[in-house]
XYZ file of C-alpha atoms in Angstrom:
345
model
C 0.000 0.000 0.000
C 2.985 2.270 -0.301
C 2.479 5.320 -2.426
C 4.710 6.429 -5.261
C 7.658 8.534 -4.168
C 6.604 11.679 -5.989
C 4.139 14.031 -4.360
C 0.517 13.002 -4.819
C -2.821 13.332 -3.071
C -3.531 9.717 -2.126
C -2.706 10.279 1.547
C -4.988 13.305 1.632
C -7.825 11.358 0.003
C -7.452 8.556 2.546
C -7.418 10.998 5.451
C -10.593 12.587 4.078
C -12.162 9.137 3.676
C -11.290 8.101 7.233
C -12.751 11.361 8.557
C -15.874 10.808 6.451
C -16.349 7.413 8.091
C -16.291 9.116 11.498
C -18.772 11.718 10.244
C -21.111 9.046 8.900
C -21.010 6.962 12.078
C -21.423 9.936 14.391
C -25.119 10.229 13.605
C -25.677 6.679 14.841
C -23.317 6.933 17.803
C -24.987 10.113 19.073
C -28.467 9.092 17.921
C -28.746 12.263 15.863
C -31.002 12.424 12.828
C -29.123 13.701 9.764
C -30.649 16.463 7.639
C -33.248 15.212 5.175
C -30.965 16.004 2.223
C -28.007 14.075 3.640
C -27.636 10.330 3.189
C -25.053 9.790 5.916
C -24.733 6.079 5.182
C -23.839 6.936 1.591
C -21.056 9.207 2.853
C -19.555 6.334 4.816
C -20.001 3.972 1.891
C -18.216 6.305 -0.512
C -15.408 6.631 2.030
C -14.890 2.866 2.143
C -15.108 2.719 -1.657
C -12.311 5.277 -1.692
C -10.113 3.049 0.460
C -10.720 -0.008 -1.700
C -10.186 1.827 -4.990
C -6.892 3.382 -3.909
C -5.763 0.121 -2.343
C -6.500 -1.832 -5.519
C -4.564 0.702 -7.577
C -1.477 0.925 -5.359
C -1.287 -2.709 -4.284
C -1.525 -3.927 -7.869
C 1.380 -1.667 -8.761
C 3.303 -3.328 -5.943
C 2.601 -6.738 -7.478
C 3.572 -5.571 -10.963
C 6.881 -4.242 -9.632
C 7.656 -7.489 -7.801
C 5.395 -10.357 -8.952
C 6.321 -12.804 -6.197
C 3.686 -14.208 -3.874
C 5.534 -14.469 -0.573
C 7.156 -11.006 -0.633
C 3.830 -9.518 -1.735
C 1.831 -11.139 1.071
C 4.521 -10.352 3.642
C 4.373 -6.655 2.754
C 0.588 -6.654 2.916
C 0.754 -8.366 6.319
C 3.147 -5.712 7.615
C 0.826 -2.966 6.402
C -2.378 -4.370 7.868
C -1.727 -6.568 10.897
C 0.492 -4.518 13.257
C -2.029 -1.677 13.259
C -4.872 -4.084 13.970
C -2.846 -5.741 16.737
C -2.242 -2.524 18.651
C -5.801 -1.334 18.008
C -7.252 -4.567 19.409
C -4.958 -4.421 22.446
C -5.910 -0.799 23.119
C -9.597 -1.572 22.587
C -9.432 -4.201 25.319
C -6.864 -2.924 27.818
C -7.473 0.823 27.475
C -10.931 1.672 26.165
C -12.480 -1.560 27.392
C -11.134 -1.527 30.923
C -11.995 2.159 31.346
C -15.521 2.064 29.907
C -16.857 -1.362 30.865
C -19.431 -1.655 33.616
C -17.873 -4.960 34.685
C -15.060 -5.280 37.213
C -11.780 -5.196 35.319
C -10.860 -8.751 36.298
C -14.241 -10.086 35.146
C -14.067 -8.075 31.936
C -10.637 -9.371 30.974
C -11.606 -13.043 31.352
C -15.093 -12.685 29.881
C -15.628 -15.024 26.884
C -16.629 -12.105 24.663
C -13.445 -10.246 25.584
C -11.316 -13.289 24.822
C -13.241 -13.745 21.578
C -12.448 -10.159 20.609
C -8.858 -11.220 19.960
C -10.159 -13.247 17.016
C -10.068 -9.953 15.135
C -6.337 -10.627 14.812
C -7.059 -13.557 12.495
C -8.349 -11.123 9.828
C -11.086 -13.597 8.928
C -14.185 -12.143 10.578
C -14.921 -9.070 12.662
C -15.949 -9.143 16.308
C -16.901 -5.529 17.087
C -18.405 -5.789 20.584
C -16.983 -6.011 24.096
C -18.960 -6.903 27.240
C -20.331 -4.094 29.373
C -18.708 -1.247 27.445
C -20.525 2.016 26.791
C -23.655 0.780 28.563
C -25.310 4.205 28.443
C -24.462 4.943 24.808
C -27.020 4.527 22.015
C -24.788 1.791 20.530
C -23.946 -0.001 23.742
C -21.282 -2.706 23.752
C -19.960 -1.553 20.363
C -16.199 -1.025 20.486
C -14.997 -0.972 16.899
C -17.524 -1.379 14.114
C -15.239 -0.484 11.172
C -13.115 -3.584 11.800
C -15.526 -5.469 9.536
C -13.823 -4.193 6.379
C -10.343 -5.435 7.353
C -11.037 -9.127 6.558
C -12.515 -8.016 3.228
C -9.398 -6.023 2.409
C -7.227 -8.982 3.400
C -9.251 -11.261 1.130
C -8.706 -8.860 -1.770
C -4.958 -9.144 -1.195
C -5.126 -12.935 -1.170
C -7.215 -13.041 -4.342
C -4.848 -10.624 -6.070
C -1.883 -12.809 -5.108
C -3.727 -15.903 -6.328
C -4.641 -14.269 -9.610
C -1.048 -13.184 -10.024
C 0.211 -16.668 -9.213
C -2.039 -18.058 -11.944
C -0.298 -15.767 -14.389
C -3.260 -13.537 -15.157
C -1.079 -10.420 -15.072
C 1.304 -11.860 -17.665
C -1.137 -10.597 -20.285
C -2.864 -7.271 -19.863
C -5.638 -8.502 -22.126
C -6.320 -11.478 -19.858
C -6.127 -9.266 -16.768
C -8.622 -6.891 -18.368
C -11.053 -9.691 -19.223
C -10.782 -11.168 -15.721
C -11.320 -7.815 -14.019
C -14.213 -6.796 -16.234
C -15.792 -10.220 -15.745
C -15.908 -9.717 -11.985
C -17.224 -6.171 -12.301
C -19.904 -7.390 -14.731
C -20.824 -10.171 -12.307
C -21.279 -7.647 -9.517
C -23.300 -5.230 -11.646
C -25.674 -7.894 -12.951
C -25.958 -10.332 -10.040
C -25.025 -8.573 -6.765
C -25.860 -4.946 -7.497
C -28.214 -3.348 -4.976
C -29.687 -1.281 -7.813
C -31.118 -4.524 -9.218
C -31.453 -6.809 -6.199
C -32.470 -4.236 -3.587
C -30.023 -5.868 -1.181
C -26.707 -4.401 -0.069
C -23.894 -6.888 -0.690
C -20.782 -5.075 0.453
C -18.653 -8.221 0.268
C -19.158 -8.087 -3.495
C -19.406 -4.327 -3.995
C -16.223 -3.107 -2.309
C -14.039 -5.750 -4.023
C -15.476 -4.446 -7.314
C -13.934 -1.069 -6.483
C -10.671 -2.800 -5.589
C -10.809 -4.594 -8.944
C -11.470 -1.346 -10.817
C -8.469 0.238 -9.125
C -6.380 -2.798 -10.055
C -7.427 -2.523 -13.706
C -6.422 1.128 -13.795
C -3.021 0.103 -12.394
C -2.586 -2.466 -15.173
C -3.327 0.214 -17.783
C -1.763 3.008 -15.786
C 0.047 4.831 -18.592
C -2.937 4.688 -20.931
C -5.253 5.883 -18.173
C -3.185 8.924 -17.268
C -2.791 9.809 -20.931
C -6.549 10.202 -21.359
C -7.942 10.497 -17.804
C -9.324 13.999 -18.255
C -11.150 13.143 -21.474
C -12.374 9.869 -19.996
C -13.892 11.643 -17.009
C -15.644 14.120 -19.304
C -17.375 11.152 -20.933
C -18.094 9.207 -17.745
C -19.407 12.121 -15.660
C -22.611 12.758 -17.662
C -23.229 9.013 -17.963
C -22.916 8.647 -14.201
C -25.213 11.643 -13.693
C -27.806 10.015 -15.940
C -27.582 6.748 -14.022
C -27.723 8.474 -10.637
C -30.315 11.195 -11.151
C -32.234 9.934 -14.164
C -32.420 6.181 -13.634
C -31.778 6.133 -9.851
C -29.053 3.517 -10.260
C -26.862 4.985 -7.532
C -24.550 2.009 -7.026
C -23.944 1.577 -10.739
C -23.234 5.290 -11.145
C -20.751 5.233 -8.281
C -18.823 2.300 -9.681
C -18.713 3.899 -13.129
C -17.280 7.238 -12.045
C -15.739 7.084 -8.583
C -12.642 4.879 -9.201
C -11.260 6.800 -12.211
C -12.040 10.103 -10.517
C -10.232 9.061 -7.337
C -7.171 7.774 -9.182
C -7.072 10.927 -11.304
C -7.268 13.194 -8.247
C -4.920 11.083 -6.169
C -2.261 11.077 -8.878
C -2.159 14.858 -9.160
C 1.205 16.349 -8.326
C 0.472 19.423 -6.199
C 3.752 20.717 -4.740
C 1.947 23.258 -2.560
C 0.307 20.371 -0.675
C 3.463 18.289 -0.322
C 3.815 19.393 3.301
C 0.751 17.305 4.152
C 2.767 14.144 3.499
C 5.661 15.055 5.766
C 3.860 13.989 8.907
C 3.134 10.516 7.574
C -0.134 8.799 6.699
C -2.534 8.699 9.675
C -5.541 7.494 7.662
C -5.397 3.835 8.691
C -5.065 4.770 12.344
C -7.906 7.282 12.087
C -10.032 4.510 10.633
C -9.034 1.988 13.319
C -9.492 4.323 16.290
C -12.379 6.471 15.098
C -15.180 4.345 16.527
C -13.747 3.732 20.033
C -12.825 7.412 20.246
C -16.341 8.462 19.216
C -17.925 6.094 21.702
C -15.634 7.395 24.439
C -16.382 11.034 23.638
C -20.111 10.362 23.835
C -19.722 8.386 27.073
C -17.832 11.254 28.727
C -19.775 14.135 27.144
C -23.254 12.776 26.332
C -24.808 16.253 26.189
C -22.197 17.798 23.916
C -23.775 19.145 20.693
C -23.228 17.150 17.530
C -20.698 19.396 15.764
C -18.329 19.925 18.733
C -18.576 16.225 19.550
C -17.756 15.327 15.947
C -14.811 17.729 15.748
C -13.404 16.486 19.054
C -13.731 12.891 17.870
C -11.953 13.615 14.585
C -9.180 15.523 16.370
C -8.570 12.746 18.907
C -8.739 10.075 16.196
C -6.186 12.060 14.179
C -3.842 12.115 17.174
C -4.285 8.352 17.498
C -3.772 7.981 13.751
C -0.478 9.840 13.733
C 0.659 7.921 16.811
C -0.239 4.666 15.083
C 1.702 5.662 11.976
C 4.859 6.808 13.752
C 4.979 4.220 16.536
C 3.382 1.149 14.945
C 2.809 1.151 11.188
C 5.944 2.901 9.942
C 8.295 0.899 12.216
C 6.597 -2.329 11.101
C 7.136 -1.447 7.446
C 10.886 -1.336 8.043
C 10.775 -5.119 8.241
C 9.992 -5.238 4.513
C 13.699 -5.701 3.894
C 13.369 -9.120 5.533
C 10.778 -10.123 2.954
C 10.993 -13.851 2.093
C 12.334 -14.602 -1.366
C 10.394 -17.796 -1.926
C 8.999 -18.484 -5.394
C 10.137 -17.592 -8.844
C 9.579 -14.137 -10.198
C 6.671 -14.212 -12.626
C 6.852 -12.381 -15.953
C 5.368 -8.914 -16.074
C 2.346 -7.905 -18.166
C 2.580 -7.895 -21.927
């Protein structure tokens, strides 16, 4: 998930997306009704789509640079798991112990607390802890956003498997495979058609779209502006005219995000100097929000939201500098198992 060395806006987009997740969840956490014109759940959904699109784009570039399964998976592990580990430990031993209604000793040996550590397996999410935030609207909820981490991990595994099968040896084959999955989602798992939200199919479609743009990276950047001029009115027709919101989002959002994220804006380069706190903001946003509401239940929505974002940003930068960035230094110990596969043709 490392970004290219030149200045770009991907970090800024991810920070905005992580903050948007906090904004979206804050209505539920504070039991506040959003304005009639605002679909707060859509804001959170677009934020997660942003993460998956950018991840698909950058991670696929990582594979194309070094098409070896073990080094690829090791790097992905270093990017995902250490942050989750410290987040889970802090959820239990800091937020949990402080905000549970149970005696600390009982809380720590409670089956649900012990089960919370299953989040470290990156297979399924376990968002609740016993007795925490009893007086909050979402009682017992510690970290809801953890549910996307197993999905992201699965995308990495599938990408490695597809690469191992040699799909990326031919850009034509990679294109057919990617478009086949996107077509499957649009026709068989699309909420516009089925009326049922299937995030486990939808968000990987954004990851796949980002991966396809990475495969055709040079061609995309050569015509991105013209492409967006064509896609924007089509997406507007789908969204406003035909009310196919999910289809419109998938059509326009990934190329728009990659176009914006790839912009070289020297005046904003200073934003990258402090590191990338977006993953930490995402991991700590929910427990911070729950804690803010538990301590200040009568605080108005906007001050409560701003305080939550500020505290989550502090946690995010701490996570980057003390956990994520140090963990990434171990990339040099990446295993060299497996032959290097040919690049795309």
